[in-house]
mmCIF file of C-alpha atoms and ligand atoms in Angstrom:
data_model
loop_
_atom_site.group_PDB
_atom_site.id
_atom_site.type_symbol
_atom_site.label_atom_id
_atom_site.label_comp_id
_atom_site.label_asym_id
_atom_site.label_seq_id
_atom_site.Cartn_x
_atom_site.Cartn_y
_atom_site.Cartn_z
ATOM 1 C CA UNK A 66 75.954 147.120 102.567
ATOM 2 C CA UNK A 67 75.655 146.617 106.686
ATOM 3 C CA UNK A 68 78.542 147.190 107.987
ATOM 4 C CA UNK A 69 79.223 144.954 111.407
ATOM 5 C CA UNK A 70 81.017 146.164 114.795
ATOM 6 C CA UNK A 71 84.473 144.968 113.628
ATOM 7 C CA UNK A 72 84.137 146.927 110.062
ATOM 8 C CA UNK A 73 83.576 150.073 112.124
ATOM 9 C CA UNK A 74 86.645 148.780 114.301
ATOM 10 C CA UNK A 75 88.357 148.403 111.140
ATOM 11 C CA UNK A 76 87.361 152.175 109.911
ATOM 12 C CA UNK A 77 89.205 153.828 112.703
ATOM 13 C CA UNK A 78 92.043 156.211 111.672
ATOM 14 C CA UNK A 79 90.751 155.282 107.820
ATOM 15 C CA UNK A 80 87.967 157.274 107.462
ATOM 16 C CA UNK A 81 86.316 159.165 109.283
ATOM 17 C CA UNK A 82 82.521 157.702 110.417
ATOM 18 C CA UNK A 83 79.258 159.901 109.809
ATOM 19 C CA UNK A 84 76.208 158.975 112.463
ATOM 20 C CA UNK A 85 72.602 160.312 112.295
ATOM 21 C CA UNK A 86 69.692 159.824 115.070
ATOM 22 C CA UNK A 87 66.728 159.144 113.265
ATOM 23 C CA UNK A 88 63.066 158.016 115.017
ATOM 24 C CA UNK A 89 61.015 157.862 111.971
ATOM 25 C CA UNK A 90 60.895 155.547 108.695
ATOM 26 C CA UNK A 91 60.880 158.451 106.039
ATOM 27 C CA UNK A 92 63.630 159.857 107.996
ATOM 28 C CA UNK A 93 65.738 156.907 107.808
ATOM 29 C CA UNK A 94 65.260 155.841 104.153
ATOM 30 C CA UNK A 95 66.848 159.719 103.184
ATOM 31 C CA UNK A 96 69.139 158.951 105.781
ATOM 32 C CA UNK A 97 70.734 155.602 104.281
ATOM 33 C CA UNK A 98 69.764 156.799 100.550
ATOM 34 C CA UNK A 99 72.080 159.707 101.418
ATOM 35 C CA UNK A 100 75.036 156.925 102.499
ATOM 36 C CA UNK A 101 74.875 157.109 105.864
ATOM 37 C CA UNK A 102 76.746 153.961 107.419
ATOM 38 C CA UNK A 103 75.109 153.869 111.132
ATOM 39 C CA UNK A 104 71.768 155.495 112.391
ATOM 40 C CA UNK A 105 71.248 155.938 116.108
ATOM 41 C CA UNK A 106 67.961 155.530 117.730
ATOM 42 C CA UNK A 107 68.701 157.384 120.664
ATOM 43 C CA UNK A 108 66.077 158.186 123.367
ATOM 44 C CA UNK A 109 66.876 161.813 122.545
ATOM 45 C CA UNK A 110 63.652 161.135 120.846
ATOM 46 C CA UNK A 111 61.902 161.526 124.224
ATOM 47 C CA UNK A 112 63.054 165.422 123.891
ATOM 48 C CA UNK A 113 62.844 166.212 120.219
ATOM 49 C CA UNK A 114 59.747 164.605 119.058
ATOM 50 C CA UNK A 115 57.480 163.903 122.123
ATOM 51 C CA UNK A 116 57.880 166.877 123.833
ATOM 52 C CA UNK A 117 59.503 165.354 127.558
ATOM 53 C CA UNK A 118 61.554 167.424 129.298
ATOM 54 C CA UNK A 119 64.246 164.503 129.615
ATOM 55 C CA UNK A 120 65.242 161.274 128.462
ATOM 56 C CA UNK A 121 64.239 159.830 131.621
ATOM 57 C CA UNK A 122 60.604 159.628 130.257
ATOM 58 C CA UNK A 123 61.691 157.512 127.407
ATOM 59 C CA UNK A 124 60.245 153.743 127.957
ATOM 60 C CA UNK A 125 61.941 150.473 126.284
ATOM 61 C CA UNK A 126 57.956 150.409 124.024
ATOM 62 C CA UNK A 127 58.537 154.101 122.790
ATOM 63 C CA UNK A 128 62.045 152.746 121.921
ATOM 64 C CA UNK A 129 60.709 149.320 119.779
ATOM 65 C CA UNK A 130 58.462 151.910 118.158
ATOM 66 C CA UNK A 131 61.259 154.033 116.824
ATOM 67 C CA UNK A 132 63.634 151.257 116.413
ATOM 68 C CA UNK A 133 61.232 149.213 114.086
ATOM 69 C CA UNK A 134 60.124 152.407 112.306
ATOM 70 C CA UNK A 135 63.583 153.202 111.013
ATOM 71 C CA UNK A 136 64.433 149.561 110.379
ATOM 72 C CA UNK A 137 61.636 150.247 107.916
ATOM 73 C CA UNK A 138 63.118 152.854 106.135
ATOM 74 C CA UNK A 139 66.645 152.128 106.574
ATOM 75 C CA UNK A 140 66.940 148.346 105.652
ATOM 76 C CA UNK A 141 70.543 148.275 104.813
ATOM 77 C CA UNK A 142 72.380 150.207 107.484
ATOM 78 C CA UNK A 143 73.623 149.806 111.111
ATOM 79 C CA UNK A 144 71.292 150.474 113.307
ATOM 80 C CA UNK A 145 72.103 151.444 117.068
ATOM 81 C CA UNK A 146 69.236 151.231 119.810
ATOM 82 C CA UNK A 147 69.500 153.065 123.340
ATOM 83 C CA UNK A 148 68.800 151.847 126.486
ATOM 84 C CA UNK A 149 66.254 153.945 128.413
ATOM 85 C CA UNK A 150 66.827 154.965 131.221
ATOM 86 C CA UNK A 151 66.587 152.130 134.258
ATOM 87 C CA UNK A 152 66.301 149.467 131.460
ATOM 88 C CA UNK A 153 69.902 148.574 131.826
ATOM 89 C CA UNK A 154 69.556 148.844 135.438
ATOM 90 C CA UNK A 155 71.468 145.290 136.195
ATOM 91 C CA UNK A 156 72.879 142.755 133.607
ATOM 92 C CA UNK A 157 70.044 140.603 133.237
ATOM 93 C CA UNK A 158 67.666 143.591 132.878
ATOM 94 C CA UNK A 159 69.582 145.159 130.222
ATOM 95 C CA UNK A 160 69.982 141.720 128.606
ATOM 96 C CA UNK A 161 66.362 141.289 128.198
ATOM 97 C CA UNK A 162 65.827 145.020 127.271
ATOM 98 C CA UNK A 163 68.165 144.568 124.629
ATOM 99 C CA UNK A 164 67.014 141.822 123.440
ATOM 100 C CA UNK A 165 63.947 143.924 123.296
ATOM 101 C CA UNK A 166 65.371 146.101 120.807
ATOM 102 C CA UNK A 167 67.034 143.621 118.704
ATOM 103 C CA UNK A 168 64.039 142.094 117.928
ATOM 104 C CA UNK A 169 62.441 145.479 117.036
ATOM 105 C CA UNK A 170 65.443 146.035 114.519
ATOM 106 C CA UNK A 171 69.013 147.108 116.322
ATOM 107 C CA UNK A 172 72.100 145.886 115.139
ATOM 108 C CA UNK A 173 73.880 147.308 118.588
ATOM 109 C CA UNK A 174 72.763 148.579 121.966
ATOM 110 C CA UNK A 175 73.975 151.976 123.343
ATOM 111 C CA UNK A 176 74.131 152.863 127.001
ATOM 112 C CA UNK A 177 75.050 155.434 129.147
ATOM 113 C CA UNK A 178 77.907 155.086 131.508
ATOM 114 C CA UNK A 179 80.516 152.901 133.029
ATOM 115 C CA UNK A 180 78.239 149.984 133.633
ATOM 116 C CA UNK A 181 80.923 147.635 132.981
ATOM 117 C CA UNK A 182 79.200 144.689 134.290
ATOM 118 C CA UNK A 183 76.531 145.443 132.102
ATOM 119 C CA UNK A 184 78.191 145.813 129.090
ATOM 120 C CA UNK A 185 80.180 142.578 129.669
ATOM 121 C CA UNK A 186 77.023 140.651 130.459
ATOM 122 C CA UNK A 187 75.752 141.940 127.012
ATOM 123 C CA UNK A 188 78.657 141.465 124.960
ATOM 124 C CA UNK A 189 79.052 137.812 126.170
ATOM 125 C CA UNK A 190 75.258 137.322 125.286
ATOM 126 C CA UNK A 191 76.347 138.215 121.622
ATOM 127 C CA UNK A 192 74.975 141.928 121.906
ATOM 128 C CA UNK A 193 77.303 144.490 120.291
ATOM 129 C CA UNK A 194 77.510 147.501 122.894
ATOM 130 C CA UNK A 195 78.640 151.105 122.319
ATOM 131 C CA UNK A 196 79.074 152.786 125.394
ATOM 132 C CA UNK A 197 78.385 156.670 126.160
ATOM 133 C CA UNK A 198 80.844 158.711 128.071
ATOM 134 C CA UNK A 199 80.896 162.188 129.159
ATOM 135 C CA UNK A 200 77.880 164.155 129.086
ATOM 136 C CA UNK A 201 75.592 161.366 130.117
ATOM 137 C CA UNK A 202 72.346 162.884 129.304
ATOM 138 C CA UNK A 203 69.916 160.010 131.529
ATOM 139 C CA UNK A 204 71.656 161.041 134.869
ATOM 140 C CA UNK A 205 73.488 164.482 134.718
ATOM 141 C CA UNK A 206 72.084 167.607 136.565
ATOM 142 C CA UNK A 207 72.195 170.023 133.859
ATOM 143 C CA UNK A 208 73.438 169.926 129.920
ATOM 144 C CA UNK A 209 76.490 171.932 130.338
ATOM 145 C CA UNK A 210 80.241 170.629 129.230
ATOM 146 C CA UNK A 211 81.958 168.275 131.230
ATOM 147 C CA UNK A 212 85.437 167.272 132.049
ATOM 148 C CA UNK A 213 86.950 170.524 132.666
ATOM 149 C CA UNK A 214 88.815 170.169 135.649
ATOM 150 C CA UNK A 215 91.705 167.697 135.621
ATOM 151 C CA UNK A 216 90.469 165.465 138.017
ATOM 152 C CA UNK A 217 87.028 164.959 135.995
ATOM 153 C CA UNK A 218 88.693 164.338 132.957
ATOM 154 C CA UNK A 219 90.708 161.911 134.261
ATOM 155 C CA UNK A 220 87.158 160.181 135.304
ATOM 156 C CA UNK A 221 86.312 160.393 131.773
ATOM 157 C CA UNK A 222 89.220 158.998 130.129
ATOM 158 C CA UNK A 223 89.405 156.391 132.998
ATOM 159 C CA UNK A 224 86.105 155.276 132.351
ATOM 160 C CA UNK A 225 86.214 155.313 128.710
ATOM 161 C CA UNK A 226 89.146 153.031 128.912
ATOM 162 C CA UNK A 227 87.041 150.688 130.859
ATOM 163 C CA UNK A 228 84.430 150.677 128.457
ATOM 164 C CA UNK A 229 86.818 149.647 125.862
ATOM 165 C CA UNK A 230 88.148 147.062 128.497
ATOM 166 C CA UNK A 231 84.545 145.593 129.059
ATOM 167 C CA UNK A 232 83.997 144.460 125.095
ATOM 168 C CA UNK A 233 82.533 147.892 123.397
ATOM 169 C CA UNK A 234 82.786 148.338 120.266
ATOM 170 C CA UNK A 235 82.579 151.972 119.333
ATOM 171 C CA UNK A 236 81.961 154.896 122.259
ATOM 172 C CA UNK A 237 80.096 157.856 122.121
ATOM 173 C CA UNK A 238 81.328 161.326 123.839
ATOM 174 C CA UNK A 239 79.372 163.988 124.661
ATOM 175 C CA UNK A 240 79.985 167.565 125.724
ATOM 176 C CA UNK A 241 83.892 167.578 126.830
ATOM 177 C CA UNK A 242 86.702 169.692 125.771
ATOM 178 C CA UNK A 243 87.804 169.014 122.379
ATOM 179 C CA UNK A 244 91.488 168.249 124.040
ATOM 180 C CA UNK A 245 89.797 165.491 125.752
ATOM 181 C CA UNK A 246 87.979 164.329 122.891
ATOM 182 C CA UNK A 247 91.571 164.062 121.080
ATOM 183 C CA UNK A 248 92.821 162.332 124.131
ATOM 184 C CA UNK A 249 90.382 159.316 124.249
ATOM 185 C CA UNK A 250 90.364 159.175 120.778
ATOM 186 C CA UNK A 251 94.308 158.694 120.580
ATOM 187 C CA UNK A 252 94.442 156.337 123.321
ATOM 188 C CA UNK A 253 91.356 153.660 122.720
ATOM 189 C CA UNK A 254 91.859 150.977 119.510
ATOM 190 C CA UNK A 255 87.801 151.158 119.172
ATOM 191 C CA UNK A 256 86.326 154.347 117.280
ATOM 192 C CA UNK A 257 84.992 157.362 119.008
ATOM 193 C CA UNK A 258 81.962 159.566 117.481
ATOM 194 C CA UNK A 259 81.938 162.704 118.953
ATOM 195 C CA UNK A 260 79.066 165.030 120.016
ATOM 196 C CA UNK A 261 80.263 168.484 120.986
ATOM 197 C CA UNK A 262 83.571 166.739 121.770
ATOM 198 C CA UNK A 263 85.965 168.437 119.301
ATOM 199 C CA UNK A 264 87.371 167.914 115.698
ATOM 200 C CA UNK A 265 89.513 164.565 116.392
ATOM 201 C CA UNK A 266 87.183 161.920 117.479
ATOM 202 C CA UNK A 267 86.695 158.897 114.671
ATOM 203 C CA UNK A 268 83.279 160.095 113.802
ATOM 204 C CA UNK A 269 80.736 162.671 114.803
ATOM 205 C CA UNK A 270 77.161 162.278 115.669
ATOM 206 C CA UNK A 271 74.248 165.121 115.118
ATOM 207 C CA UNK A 272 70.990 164.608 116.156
ATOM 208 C CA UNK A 273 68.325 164.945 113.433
ATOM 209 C CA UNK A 274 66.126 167.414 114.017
ATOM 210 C CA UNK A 275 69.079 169.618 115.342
ATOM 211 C CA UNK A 276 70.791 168.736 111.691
ATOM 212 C CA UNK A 277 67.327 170.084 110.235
ATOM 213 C CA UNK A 278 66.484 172.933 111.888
ATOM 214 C CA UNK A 279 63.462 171.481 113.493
ATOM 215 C CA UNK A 280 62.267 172.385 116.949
ATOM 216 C CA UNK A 281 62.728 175.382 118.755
ATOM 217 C CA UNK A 282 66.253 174.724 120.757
ATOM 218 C CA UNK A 283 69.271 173.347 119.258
ATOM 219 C CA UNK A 284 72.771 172.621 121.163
ATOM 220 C CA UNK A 285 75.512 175.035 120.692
ATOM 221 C CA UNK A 286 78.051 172.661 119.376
ATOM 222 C CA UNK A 287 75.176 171.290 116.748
ATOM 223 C CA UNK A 288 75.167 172.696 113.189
ATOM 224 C CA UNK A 289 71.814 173.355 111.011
ATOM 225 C CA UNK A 290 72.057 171.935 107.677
ATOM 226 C CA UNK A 291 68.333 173.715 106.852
ATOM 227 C CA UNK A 292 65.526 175.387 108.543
ATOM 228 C CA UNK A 293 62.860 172.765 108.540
ATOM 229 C CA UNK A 294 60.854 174.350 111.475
ATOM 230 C CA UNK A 295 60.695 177.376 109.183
ATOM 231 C CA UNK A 296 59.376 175.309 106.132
ATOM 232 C CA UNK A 297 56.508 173.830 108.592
ATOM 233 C CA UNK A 298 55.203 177.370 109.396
ATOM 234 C CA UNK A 299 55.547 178.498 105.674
ATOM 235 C CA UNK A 300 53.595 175.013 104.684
ATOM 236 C CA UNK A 301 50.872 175.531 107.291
ATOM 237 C CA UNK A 302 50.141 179.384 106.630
ATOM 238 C CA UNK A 303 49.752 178.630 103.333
ATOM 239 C CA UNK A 304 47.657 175.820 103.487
ATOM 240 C CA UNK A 305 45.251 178.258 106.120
ATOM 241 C CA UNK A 306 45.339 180.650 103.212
ATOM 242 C CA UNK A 307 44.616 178.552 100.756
ATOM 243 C CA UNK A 308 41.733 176.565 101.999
ATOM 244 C CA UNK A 309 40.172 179.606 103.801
ATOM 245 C CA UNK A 310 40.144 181.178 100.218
ATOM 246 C CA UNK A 311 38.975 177.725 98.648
ATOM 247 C CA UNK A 312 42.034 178.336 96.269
ATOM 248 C CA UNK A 313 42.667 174.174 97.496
ATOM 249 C CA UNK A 314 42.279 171.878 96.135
ATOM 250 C CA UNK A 315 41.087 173.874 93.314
ATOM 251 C CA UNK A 316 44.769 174.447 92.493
ATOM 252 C CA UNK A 317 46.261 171.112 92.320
ATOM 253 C CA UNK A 318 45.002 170.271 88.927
ATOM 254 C CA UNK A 319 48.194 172.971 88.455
ATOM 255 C CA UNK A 320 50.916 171.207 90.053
ATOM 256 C CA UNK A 321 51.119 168.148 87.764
ATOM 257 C CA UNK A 322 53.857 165.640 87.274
ATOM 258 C CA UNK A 323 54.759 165.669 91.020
ATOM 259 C CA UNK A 324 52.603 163.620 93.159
ATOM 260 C CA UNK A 325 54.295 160.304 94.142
ATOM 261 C CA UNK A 326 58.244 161.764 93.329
ATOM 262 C CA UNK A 327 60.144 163.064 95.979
HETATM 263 O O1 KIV B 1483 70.079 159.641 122.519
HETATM 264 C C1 KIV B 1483 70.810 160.166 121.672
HETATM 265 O O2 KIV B 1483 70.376 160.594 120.596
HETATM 266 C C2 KIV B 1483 72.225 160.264 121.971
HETATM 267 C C3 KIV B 1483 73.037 161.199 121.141
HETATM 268 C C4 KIV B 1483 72.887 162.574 121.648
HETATM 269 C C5 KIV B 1483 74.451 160.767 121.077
HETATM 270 O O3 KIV B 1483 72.679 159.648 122.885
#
């Protein structure tokens, strides 16, 4: 079942809430087969599967791409669309760019920062919004941990406050200490899913590929549930082997009772 905005409102100090990225339709039916209740579609996809060297490079089309790939796969299951960078430059941008994404499958729009006229133009437009606080990925100098002096913590928890304030739903934060993370989480009524922001937020995030093992860089705070980078070199080598040997295809007629199961 879908849940809505207010059921992951409701979830808060219940249970705690798992999200996935995913930017592909195979990806996304394993992701809600496995029970998965929300699926981002962040523009992290820019990085990890088109080879950019930012987000910044991410446009709203690559975005409807991804969005209505995964709404393929994953039929039954909140799905959140980002905002590329510049889309949500002003309200009435952003409202059209979301509306963009709706259409291509979102359930919710995620942006960056405390764009609180933005997210107020959006949520009074009928758009659920999660915001994104902390590490703000679209407009930060480099990837390392923020919020470790006083005064830039305060920012954060000032800001996330005001996100709350402006008609969010749910708030992403990225990179802080995980005493911060606690902080927000403890004083904000709407959940928080955590990336590299501690043990206590309401939920925690992962991107993908970093959850499989694929690519060639993974954050520090991310965890590898398998090495699917590693299976990719195994498949291709022995697929080089095999057909420079002319052992394939001669060799399927061995492998039977598998094609078309997972
Ligand atoms: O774009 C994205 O995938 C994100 C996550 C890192 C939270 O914003």
């Amino acid at each position: 079942m879908k849940l809505s905005a207010n059921d992951f409102i409701q979830r808060k100090g219940v249970k705690p809430i798992p999200m996935l990225t995913a930017y592909t339709c195979p990806v996304a039916r394993g992701i809600e087969e496995a029970g998965v209740p929300v699926i981002l579609v962040g523009d992290t996809v820019g990085m990890v599967e088109m080879g950019f060297e930012s987000t910044r490079d991410v446009t709203i089309e690559h975005m409807e791409y991804h969005i209505g790939a995964v709404r393929r796969g994953a039929k039954d299951t909140h799905i959140i669309g980002d905002l590329p960078y510049l889309t949500d430059a002003n309200p009435e941008i952003a409202l059209a760019s979301a509306k963009r994404l709706m259409a291509a499958g979102a359930d919710s729009i995620k942006l960056e920062g405390g764009k609180l006229d933005v997210i107020k133009h959006l949520v009074a437009n009928g758009i659920p919004v999660v915001g994104h606080t902390g590490l703000t990925p679209q407009t930060a100098e480099s990837f390392k941990k923020v919020g470790n002096t006083s005064e830039d913590a305060q920012r954060i928890i000032d800001e996330a406050q005001a996100i709350q304030d402006a008609g969010a739903f749910m708030l992403v934060i990225e990179h802080v200490p995980a005493t911060l993370g606690l902080t927000i989480t403890q004083s904000l009524r709407i959940p928080t899913i955590g990336i590299g922001a501690g043990p206590d937020c309401d939920g925690q995030v992962l991107v993908i590929n970093d959850a499989m093992g694929l690519g060639d860089y993974w954050p520090p705070f991310s965890k590898q549930y398998a090495h699917a980078s590693r299976t990719i070199l195994k498949v291709a080598r022995e697929f080089v082997s095999e057909v420079e040997t002319m052992e394939f295809p001669n060799n399927i007629l061995q492998f039977t009772g598998t094609a078309g199961k997972r």
